PDB file of C-alpha atoms in Angstrom:
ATOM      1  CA  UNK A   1      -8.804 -12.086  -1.829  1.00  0.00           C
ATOM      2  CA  UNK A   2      -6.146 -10.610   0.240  1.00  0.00           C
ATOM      3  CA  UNK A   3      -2.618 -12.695   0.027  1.00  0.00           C
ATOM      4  CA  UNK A   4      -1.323 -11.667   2.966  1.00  0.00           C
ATOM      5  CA  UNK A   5      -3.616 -11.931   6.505  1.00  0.00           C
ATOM      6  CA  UNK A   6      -1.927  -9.864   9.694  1.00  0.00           C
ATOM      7  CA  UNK A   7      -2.657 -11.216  12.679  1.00  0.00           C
ATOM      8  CA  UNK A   8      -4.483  -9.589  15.333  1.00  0.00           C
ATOM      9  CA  UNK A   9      -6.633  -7.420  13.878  1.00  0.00           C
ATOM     10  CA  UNK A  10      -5.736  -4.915  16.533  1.00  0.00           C
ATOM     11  CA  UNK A  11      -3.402  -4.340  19.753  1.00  0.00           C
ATOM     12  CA  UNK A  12      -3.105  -2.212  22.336  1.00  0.00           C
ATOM     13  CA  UNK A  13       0.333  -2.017  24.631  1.00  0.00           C
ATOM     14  CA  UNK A  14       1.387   0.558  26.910  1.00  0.00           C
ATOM     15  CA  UNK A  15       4.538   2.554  26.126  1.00  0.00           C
ATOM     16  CA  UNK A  16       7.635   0.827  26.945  1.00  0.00           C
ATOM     17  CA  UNK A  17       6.173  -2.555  25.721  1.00  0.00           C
ATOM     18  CA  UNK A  18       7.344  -4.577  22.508  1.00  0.00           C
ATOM     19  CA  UNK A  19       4.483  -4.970  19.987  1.00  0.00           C
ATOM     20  CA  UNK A  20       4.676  -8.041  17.555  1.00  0.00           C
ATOM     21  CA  UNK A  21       2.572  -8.479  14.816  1.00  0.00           C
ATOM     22  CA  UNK A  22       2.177 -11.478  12.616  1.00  0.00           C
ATOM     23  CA  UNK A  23       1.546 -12.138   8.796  1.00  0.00           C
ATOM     24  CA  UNK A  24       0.254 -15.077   7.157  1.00  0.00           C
ATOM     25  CA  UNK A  25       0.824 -15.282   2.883  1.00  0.00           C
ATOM     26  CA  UNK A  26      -0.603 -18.061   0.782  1.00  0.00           C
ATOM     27  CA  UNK A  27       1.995 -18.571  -2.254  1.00  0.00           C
ATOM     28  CA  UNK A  28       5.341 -18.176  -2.813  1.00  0.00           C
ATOM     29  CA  UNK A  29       7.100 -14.855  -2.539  1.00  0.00           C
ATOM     30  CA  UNK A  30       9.951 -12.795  -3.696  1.00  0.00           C
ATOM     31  CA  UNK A  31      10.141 -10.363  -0.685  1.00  0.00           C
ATOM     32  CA  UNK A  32       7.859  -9.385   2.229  1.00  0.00           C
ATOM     33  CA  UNK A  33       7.211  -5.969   2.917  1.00  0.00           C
ATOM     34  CA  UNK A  34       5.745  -4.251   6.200  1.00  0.00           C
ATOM     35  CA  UNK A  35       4.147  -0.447   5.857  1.00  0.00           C
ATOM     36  CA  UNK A  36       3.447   1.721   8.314  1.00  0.00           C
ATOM     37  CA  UNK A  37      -0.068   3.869   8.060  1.00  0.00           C
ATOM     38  CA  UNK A  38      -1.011   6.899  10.293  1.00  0.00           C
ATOM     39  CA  UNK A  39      -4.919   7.397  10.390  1.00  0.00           C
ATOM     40  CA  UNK A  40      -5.722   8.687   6.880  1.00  0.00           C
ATOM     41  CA  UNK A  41      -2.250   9.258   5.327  1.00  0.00           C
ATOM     42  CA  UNK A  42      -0.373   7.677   3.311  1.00  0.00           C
ATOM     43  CA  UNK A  43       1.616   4.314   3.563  1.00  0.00           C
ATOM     44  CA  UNK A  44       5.262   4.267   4.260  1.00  0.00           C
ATOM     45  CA  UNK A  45       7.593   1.776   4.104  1.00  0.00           C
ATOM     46  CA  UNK A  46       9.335   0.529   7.120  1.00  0.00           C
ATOM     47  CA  UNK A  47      11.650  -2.677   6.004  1.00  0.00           C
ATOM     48  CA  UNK A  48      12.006  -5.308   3.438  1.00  0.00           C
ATOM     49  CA  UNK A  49      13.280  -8.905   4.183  1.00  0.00           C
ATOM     50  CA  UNK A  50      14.037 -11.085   0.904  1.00  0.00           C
ATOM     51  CA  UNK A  51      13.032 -14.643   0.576  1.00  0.00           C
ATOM     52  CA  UNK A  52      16.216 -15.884   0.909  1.00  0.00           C
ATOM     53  CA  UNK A  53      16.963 -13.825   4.415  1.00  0.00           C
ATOM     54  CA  UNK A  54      15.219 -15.093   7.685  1.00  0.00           C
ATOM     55  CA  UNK A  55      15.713 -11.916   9.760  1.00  0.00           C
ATOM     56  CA  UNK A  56      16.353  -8.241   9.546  1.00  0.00           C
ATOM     57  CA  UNK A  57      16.395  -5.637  11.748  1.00  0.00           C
ATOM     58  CA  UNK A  58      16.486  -1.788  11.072  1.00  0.00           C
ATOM     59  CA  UNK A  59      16.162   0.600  14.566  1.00  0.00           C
ATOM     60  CA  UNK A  60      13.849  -0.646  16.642  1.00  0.00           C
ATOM     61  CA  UNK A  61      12.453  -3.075  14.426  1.00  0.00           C
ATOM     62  CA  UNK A  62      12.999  -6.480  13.522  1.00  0.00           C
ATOM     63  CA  UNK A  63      11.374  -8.641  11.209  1.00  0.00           C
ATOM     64  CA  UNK A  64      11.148 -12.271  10.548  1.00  0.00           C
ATOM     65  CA  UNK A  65      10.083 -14.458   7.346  1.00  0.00           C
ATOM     66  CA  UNK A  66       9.227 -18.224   7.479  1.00  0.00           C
ATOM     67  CA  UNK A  67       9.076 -19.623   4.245  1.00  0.00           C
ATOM     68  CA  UNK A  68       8.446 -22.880   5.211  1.00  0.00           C
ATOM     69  CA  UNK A  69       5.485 -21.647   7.227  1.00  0.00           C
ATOM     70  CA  UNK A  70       4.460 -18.516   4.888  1.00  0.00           C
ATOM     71  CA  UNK A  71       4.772 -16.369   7.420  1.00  0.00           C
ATOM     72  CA  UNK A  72       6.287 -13.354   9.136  1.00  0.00           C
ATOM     73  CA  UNK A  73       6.639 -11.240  12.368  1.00  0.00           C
ATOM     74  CA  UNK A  74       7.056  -7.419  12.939  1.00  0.00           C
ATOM     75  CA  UNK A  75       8.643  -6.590  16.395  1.00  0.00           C
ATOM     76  CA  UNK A  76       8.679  -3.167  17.386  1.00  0.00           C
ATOM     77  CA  UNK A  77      10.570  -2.862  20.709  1.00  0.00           C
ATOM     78  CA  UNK A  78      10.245  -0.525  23.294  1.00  0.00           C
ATOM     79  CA  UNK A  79       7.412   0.839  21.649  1.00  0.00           C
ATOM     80  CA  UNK A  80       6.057   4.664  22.253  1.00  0.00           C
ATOM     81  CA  UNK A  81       2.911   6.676  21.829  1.00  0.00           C
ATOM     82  CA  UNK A  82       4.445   7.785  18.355  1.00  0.00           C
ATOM     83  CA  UNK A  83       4.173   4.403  17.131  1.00  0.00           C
ATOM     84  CA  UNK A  84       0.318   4.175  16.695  1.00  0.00           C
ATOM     85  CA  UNK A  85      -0.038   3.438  13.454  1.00  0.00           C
ATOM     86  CA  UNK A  86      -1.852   0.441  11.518  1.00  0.00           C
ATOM     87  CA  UNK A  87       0.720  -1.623  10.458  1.00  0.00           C
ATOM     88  CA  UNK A  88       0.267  -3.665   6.932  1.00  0.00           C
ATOM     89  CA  UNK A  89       2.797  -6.543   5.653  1.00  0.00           C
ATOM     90  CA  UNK A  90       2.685  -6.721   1.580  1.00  0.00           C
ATOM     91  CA  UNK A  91       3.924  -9.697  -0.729  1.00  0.00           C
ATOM     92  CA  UNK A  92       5.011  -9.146  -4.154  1.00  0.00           C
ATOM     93  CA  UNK A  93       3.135 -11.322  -6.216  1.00  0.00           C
ATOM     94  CA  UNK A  94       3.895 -11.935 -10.024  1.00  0.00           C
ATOM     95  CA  UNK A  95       6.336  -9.305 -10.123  1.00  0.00           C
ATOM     96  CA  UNK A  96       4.785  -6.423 -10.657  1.00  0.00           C
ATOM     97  CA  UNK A  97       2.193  -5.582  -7.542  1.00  0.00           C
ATOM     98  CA  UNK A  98       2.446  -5.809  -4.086  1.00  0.00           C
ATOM     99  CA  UNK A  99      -0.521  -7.200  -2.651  1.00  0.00           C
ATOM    100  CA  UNK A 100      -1.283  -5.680   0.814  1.00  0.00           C
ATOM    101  CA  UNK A 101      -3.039  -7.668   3.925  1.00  0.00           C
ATOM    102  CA  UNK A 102      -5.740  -6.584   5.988  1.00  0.00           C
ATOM    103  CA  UNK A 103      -3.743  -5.057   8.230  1.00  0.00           C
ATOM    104  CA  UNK A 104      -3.167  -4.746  12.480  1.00  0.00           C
ATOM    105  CA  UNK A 105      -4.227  -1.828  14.203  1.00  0.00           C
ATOM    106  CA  UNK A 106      -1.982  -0.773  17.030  1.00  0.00           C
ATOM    107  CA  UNK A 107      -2.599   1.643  19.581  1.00  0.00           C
ATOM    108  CA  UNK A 108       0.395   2.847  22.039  1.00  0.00           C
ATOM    109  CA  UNK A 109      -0.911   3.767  25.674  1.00  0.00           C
ATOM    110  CA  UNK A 110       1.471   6.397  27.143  1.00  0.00           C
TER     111      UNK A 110
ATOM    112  CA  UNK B   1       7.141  13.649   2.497  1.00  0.00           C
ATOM    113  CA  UNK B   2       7.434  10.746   0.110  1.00  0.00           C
ATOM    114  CA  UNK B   3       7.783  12.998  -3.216  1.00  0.00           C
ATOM    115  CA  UNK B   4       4.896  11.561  -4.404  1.00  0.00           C
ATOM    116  CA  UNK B   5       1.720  13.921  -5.029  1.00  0.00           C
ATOM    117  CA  UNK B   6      -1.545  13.652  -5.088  1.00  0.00           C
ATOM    118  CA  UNK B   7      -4.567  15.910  -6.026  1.00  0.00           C
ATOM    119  CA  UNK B   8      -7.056  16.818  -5.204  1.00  0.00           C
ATOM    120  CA  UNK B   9      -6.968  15.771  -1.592  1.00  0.00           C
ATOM    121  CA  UNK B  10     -10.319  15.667  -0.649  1.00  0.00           C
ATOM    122  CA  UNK B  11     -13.464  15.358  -3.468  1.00  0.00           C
ATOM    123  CA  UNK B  12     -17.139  15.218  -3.054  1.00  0.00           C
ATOM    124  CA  UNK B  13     -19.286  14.278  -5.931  1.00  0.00           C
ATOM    125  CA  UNK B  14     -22.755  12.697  -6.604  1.00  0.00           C
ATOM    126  CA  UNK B  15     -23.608   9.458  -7.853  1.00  0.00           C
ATOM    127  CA  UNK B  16     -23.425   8.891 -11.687  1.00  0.00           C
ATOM    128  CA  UNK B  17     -20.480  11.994 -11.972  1.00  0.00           C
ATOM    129  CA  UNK B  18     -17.086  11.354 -13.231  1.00  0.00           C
ATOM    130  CA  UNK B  19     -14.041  12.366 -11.529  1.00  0.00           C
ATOM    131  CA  UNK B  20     -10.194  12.447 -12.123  1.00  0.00           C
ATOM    132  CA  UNK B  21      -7.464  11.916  -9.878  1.00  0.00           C
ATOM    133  CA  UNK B  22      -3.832  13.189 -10.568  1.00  0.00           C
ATOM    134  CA  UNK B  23      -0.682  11.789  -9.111  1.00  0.00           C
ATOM    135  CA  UNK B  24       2.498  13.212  -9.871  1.00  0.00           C
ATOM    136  CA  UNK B  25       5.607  10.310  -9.312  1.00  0.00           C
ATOM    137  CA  UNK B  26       9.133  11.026  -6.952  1.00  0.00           C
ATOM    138  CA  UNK B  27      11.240  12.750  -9.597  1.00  0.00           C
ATOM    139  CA  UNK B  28      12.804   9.805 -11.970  1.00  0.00           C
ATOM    140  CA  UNK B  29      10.332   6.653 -10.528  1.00  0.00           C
ATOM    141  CA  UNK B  30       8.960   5.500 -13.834  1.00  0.00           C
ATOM    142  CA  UNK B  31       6.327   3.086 -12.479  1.00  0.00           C
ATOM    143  CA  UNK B  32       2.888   4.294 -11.102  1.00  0.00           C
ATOM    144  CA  UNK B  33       0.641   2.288  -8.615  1.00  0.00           C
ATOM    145  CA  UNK B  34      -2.656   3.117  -8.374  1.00  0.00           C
ATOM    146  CA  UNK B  35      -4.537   1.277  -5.227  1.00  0.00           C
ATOM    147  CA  UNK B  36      -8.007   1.879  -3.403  1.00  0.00           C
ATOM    148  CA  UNK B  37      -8.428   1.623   0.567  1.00  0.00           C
ATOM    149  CA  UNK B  38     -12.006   1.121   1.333  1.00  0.00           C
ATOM    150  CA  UNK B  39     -13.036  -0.409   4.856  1.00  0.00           C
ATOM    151  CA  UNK B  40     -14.326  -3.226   3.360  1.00  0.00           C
ATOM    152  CA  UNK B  41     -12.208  -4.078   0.779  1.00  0.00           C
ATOM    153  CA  UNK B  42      -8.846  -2.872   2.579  1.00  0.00           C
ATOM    154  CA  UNK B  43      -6.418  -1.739   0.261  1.00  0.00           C
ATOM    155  CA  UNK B  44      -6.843  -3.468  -3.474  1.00  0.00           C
ATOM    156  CA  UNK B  45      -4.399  -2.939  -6.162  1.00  0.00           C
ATOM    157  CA  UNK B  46      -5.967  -1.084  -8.825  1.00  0.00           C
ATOM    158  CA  UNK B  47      -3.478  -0.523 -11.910  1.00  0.00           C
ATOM    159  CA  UNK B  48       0.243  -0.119 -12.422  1.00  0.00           C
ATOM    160  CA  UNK B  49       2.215   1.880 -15.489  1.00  0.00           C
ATOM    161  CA  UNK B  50       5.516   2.054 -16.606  1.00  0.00           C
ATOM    162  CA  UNK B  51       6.663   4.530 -18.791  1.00  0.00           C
ATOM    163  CA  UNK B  52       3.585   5.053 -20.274  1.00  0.00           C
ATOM    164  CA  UNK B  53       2.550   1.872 -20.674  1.00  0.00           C
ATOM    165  CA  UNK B  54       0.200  -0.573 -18.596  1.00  0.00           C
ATOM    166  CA  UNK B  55       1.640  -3.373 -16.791  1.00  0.00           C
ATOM    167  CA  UNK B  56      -0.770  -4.759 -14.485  1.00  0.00           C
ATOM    168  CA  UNK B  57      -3.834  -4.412 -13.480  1.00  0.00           C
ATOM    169  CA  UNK B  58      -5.661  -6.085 -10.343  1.00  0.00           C
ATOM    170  CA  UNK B  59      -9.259  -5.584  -9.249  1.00  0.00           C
ATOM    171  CA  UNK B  60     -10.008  -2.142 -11.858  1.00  0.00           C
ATOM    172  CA  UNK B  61     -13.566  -1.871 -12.712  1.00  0.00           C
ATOM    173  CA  UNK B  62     -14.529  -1.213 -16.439  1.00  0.00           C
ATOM    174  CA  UNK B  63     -16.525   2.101 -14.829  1.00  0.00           C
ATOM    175  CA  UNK B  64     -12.575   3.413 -13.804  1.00  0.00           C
ATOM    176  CA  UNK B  65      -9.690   3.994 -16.790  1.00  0.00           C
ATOM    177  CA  UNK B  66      -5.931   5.522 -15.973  1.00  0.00           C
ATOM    178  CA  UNK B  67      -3.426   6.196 -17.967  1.00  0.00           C
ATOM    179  CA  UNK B  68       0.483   7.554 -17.831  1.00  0.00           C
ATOM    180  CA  UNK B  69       1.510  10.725 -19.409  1.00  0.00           C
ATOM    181  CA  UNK B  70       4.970  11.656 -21.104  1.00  0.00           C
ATOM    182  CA  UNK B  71       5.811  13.540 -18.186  1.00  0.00           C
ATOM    183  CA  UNK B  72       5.435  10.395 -16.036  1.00  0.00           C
ATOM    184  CA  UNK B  73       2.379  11.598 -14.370  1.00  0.00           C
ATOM    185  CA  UNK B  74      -0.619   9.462 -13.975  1.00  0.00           C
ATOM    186  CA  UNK B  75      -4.187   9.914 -13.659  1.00  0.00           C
ATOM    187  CA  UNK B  76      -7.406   7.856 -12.357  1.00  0.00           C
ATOM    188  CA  UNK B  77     -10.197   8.625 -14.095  1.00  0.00           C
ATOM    189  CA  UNK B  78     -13.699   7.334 -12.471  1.00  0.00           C
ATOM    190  CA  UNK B  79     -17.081   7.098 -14.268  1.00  0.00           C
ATOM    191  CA  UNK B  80     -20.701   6.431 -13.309  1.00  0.00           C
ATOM    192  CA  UNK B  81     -19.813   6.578  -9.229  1.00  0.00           C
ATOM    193  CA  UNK B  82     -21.788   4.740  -7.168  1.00  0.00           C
ATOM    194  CA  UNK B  83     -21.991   5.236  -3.511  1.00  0.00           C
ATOM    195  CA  UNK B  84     -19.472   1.931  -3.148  1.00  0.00           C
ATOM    196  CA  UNK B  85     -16.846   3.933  -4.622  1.00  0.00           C
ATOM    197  CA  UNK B  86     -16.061   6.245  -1.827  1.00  0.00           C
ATOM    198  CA  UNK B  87     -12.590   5.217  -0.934  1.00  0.00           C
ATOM    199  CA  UNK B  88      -9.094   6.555  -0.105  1.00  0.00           C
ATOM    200  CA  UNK B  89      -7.123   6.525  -3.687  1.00  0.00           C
ATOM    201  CA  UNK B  90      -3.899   5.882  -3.543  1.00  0.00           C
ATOM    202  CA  UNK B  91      -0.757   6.687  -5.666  1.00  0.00           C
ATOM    203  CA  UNK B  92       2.253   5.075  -5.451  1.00  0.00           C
ATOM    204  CA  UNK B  93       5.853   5.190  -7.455  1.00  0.00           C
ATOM    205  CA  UNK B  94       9.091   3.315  -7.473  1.00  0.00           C
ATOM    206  CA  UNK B  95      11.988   3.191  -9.011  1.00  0.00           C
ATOM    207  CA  UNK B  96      13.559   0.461 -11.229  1.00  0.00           C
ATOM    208  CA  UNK B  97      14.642   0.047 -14.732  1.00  0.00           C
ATOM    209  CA  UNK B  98      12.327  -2.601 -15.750  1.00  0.00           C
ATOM    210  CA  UNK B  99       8.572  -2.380 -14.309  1.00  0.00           C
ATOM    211  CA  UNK B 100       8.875  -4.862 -12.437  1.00  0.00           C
ATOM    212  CA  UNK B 101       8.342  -4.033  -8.497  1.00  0.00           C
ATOM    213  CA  UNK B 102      11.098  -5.431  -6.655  1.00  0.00           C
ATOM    214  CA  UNK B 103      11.679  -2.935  -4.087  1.00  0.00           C
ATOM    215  CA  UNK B 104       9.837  -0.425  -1.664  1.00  0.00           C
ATOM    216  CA  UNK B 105       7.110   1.894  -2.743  1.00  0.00           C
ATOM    217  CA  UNK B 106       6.862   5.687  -2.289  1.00  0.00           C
ATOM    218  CA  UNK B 107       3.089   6.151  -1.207  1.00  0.00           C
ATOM    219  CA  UNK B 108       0.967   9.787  -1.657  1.00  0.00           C
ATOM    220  CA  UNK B 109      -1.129  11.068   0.798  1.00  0.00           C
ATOM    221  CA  UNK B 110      -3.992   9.998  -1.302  1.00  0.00           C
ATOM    222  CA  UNK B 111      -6.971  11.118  -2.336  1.00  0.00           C
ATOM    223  CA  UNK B 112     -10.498  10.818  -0.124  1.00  0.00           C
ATOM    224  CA  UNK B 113     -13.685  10.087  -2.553  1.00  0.00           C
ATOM    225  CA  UNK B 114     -17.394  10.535  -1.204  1.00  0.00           C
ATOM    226  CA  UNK B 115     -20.042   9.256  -3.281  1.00  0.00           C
ATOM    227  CA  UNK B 116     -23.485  10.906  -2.153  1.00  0.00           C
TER     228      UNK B 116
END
């Protein structure tokens, strides 16, 4: 089973808007990760937040953890066509993998 | 472009064939990743290597073996295919002295399997 769960499973926005997507985890973490996939390519990495921080931000993104909650937020403001991507959170478990979630589809209306 | 390759980009095989899939690391990264994406599944952690040597493996069937060359390349190797294993294959690296993942990974382009 999947240890992280994104939440929704897909969102549309038109340009301009902020998109904010959501990630639930089930055990305890060392850092949270959120990846950025175009349709068929490969996964790149967009931030890192540590268990210990509660918010980062890096352009126009900012990210969230809740360890209390086991849970995180991606917020991608002022969002454009270019950002149409699915967007994946990933929790390093044990160490040595990072276990990726299902996943949130967004699509960017110009 | 990540640094990290992966060939061949695109395979199309038959049930019961074997295949291989290569994945060359970002120059120094001493730990490989190896993960599937299927549309079902999403993407499942397959295997990881470190210098040559395994360090974890996650949902690997017995049909599917890697391993992790001198020269820090890796490679998938995939027996008896059924028509469930058409998936994306990922490769990932990333650096660190010790094997353990800690920080970001460097993701290939992958590698598209179709079972027929």
């Amino acid at each position: 089973s999947q240890q992280g769960e994104e939440d929704p499973q897909a969102l549309s926005i038109q340009e301009g808007e902020n998109a904010t997507m959501n990630c639930s985890y089930k055990t305890s973490i060392n850092n949270l990760q959120w990846y950025r996939q175009n349709s068929g390519r490969g996964l790149v990495h967009l931030i890192l937040i540590r268990s210990n921080e509660r918010e980062k931000h890096s352009g126009r993104l900012r990210v969230t953890l809740d360890t209390s909650k086991k849970s995180s937020s991606l917020l991608i403001t002022a969002s454009r066509a270019a950002d149409t991507a699915s967007y994946f959170c990933a929790t390093l478990v044990s160490g040595s993998r990072l276990t990726f979630g299902e996943g949130t589809q967004l699509t960017v209306n110009p | 472009d990540s640094g990290v390759t992966q060939t061949p980009k695109h395979l199309i095989t038959a049930t019961g064939q074997r295949v291989t899939l290569r994945c060359s690391p970002r120059s120094g990264d001493l730990s490989v990743y190896w993960y599937q994406q299927s549309l079902d599944q999403g993407l499942q952690f397959l295997i990881q290597y470190y210098n040559g040597e395994e360090r974890a493996k996650g949902n690997i069937l017995e049909r599917f073996s890697a391993q992790q060359f001198p020269d820090l390349h890796s490679e998938l190797n995939l027996s008896s295919l059924e028509l469930g294993d058409s998936a994306l294959y990922f490769c990932a690296s990333s650096a660190g002295t010790s094997g353990r993942a800690s920080g970001e990974l460097f993701f290939g382009e992958g590698s598209r399997l179709t079972v027929l």
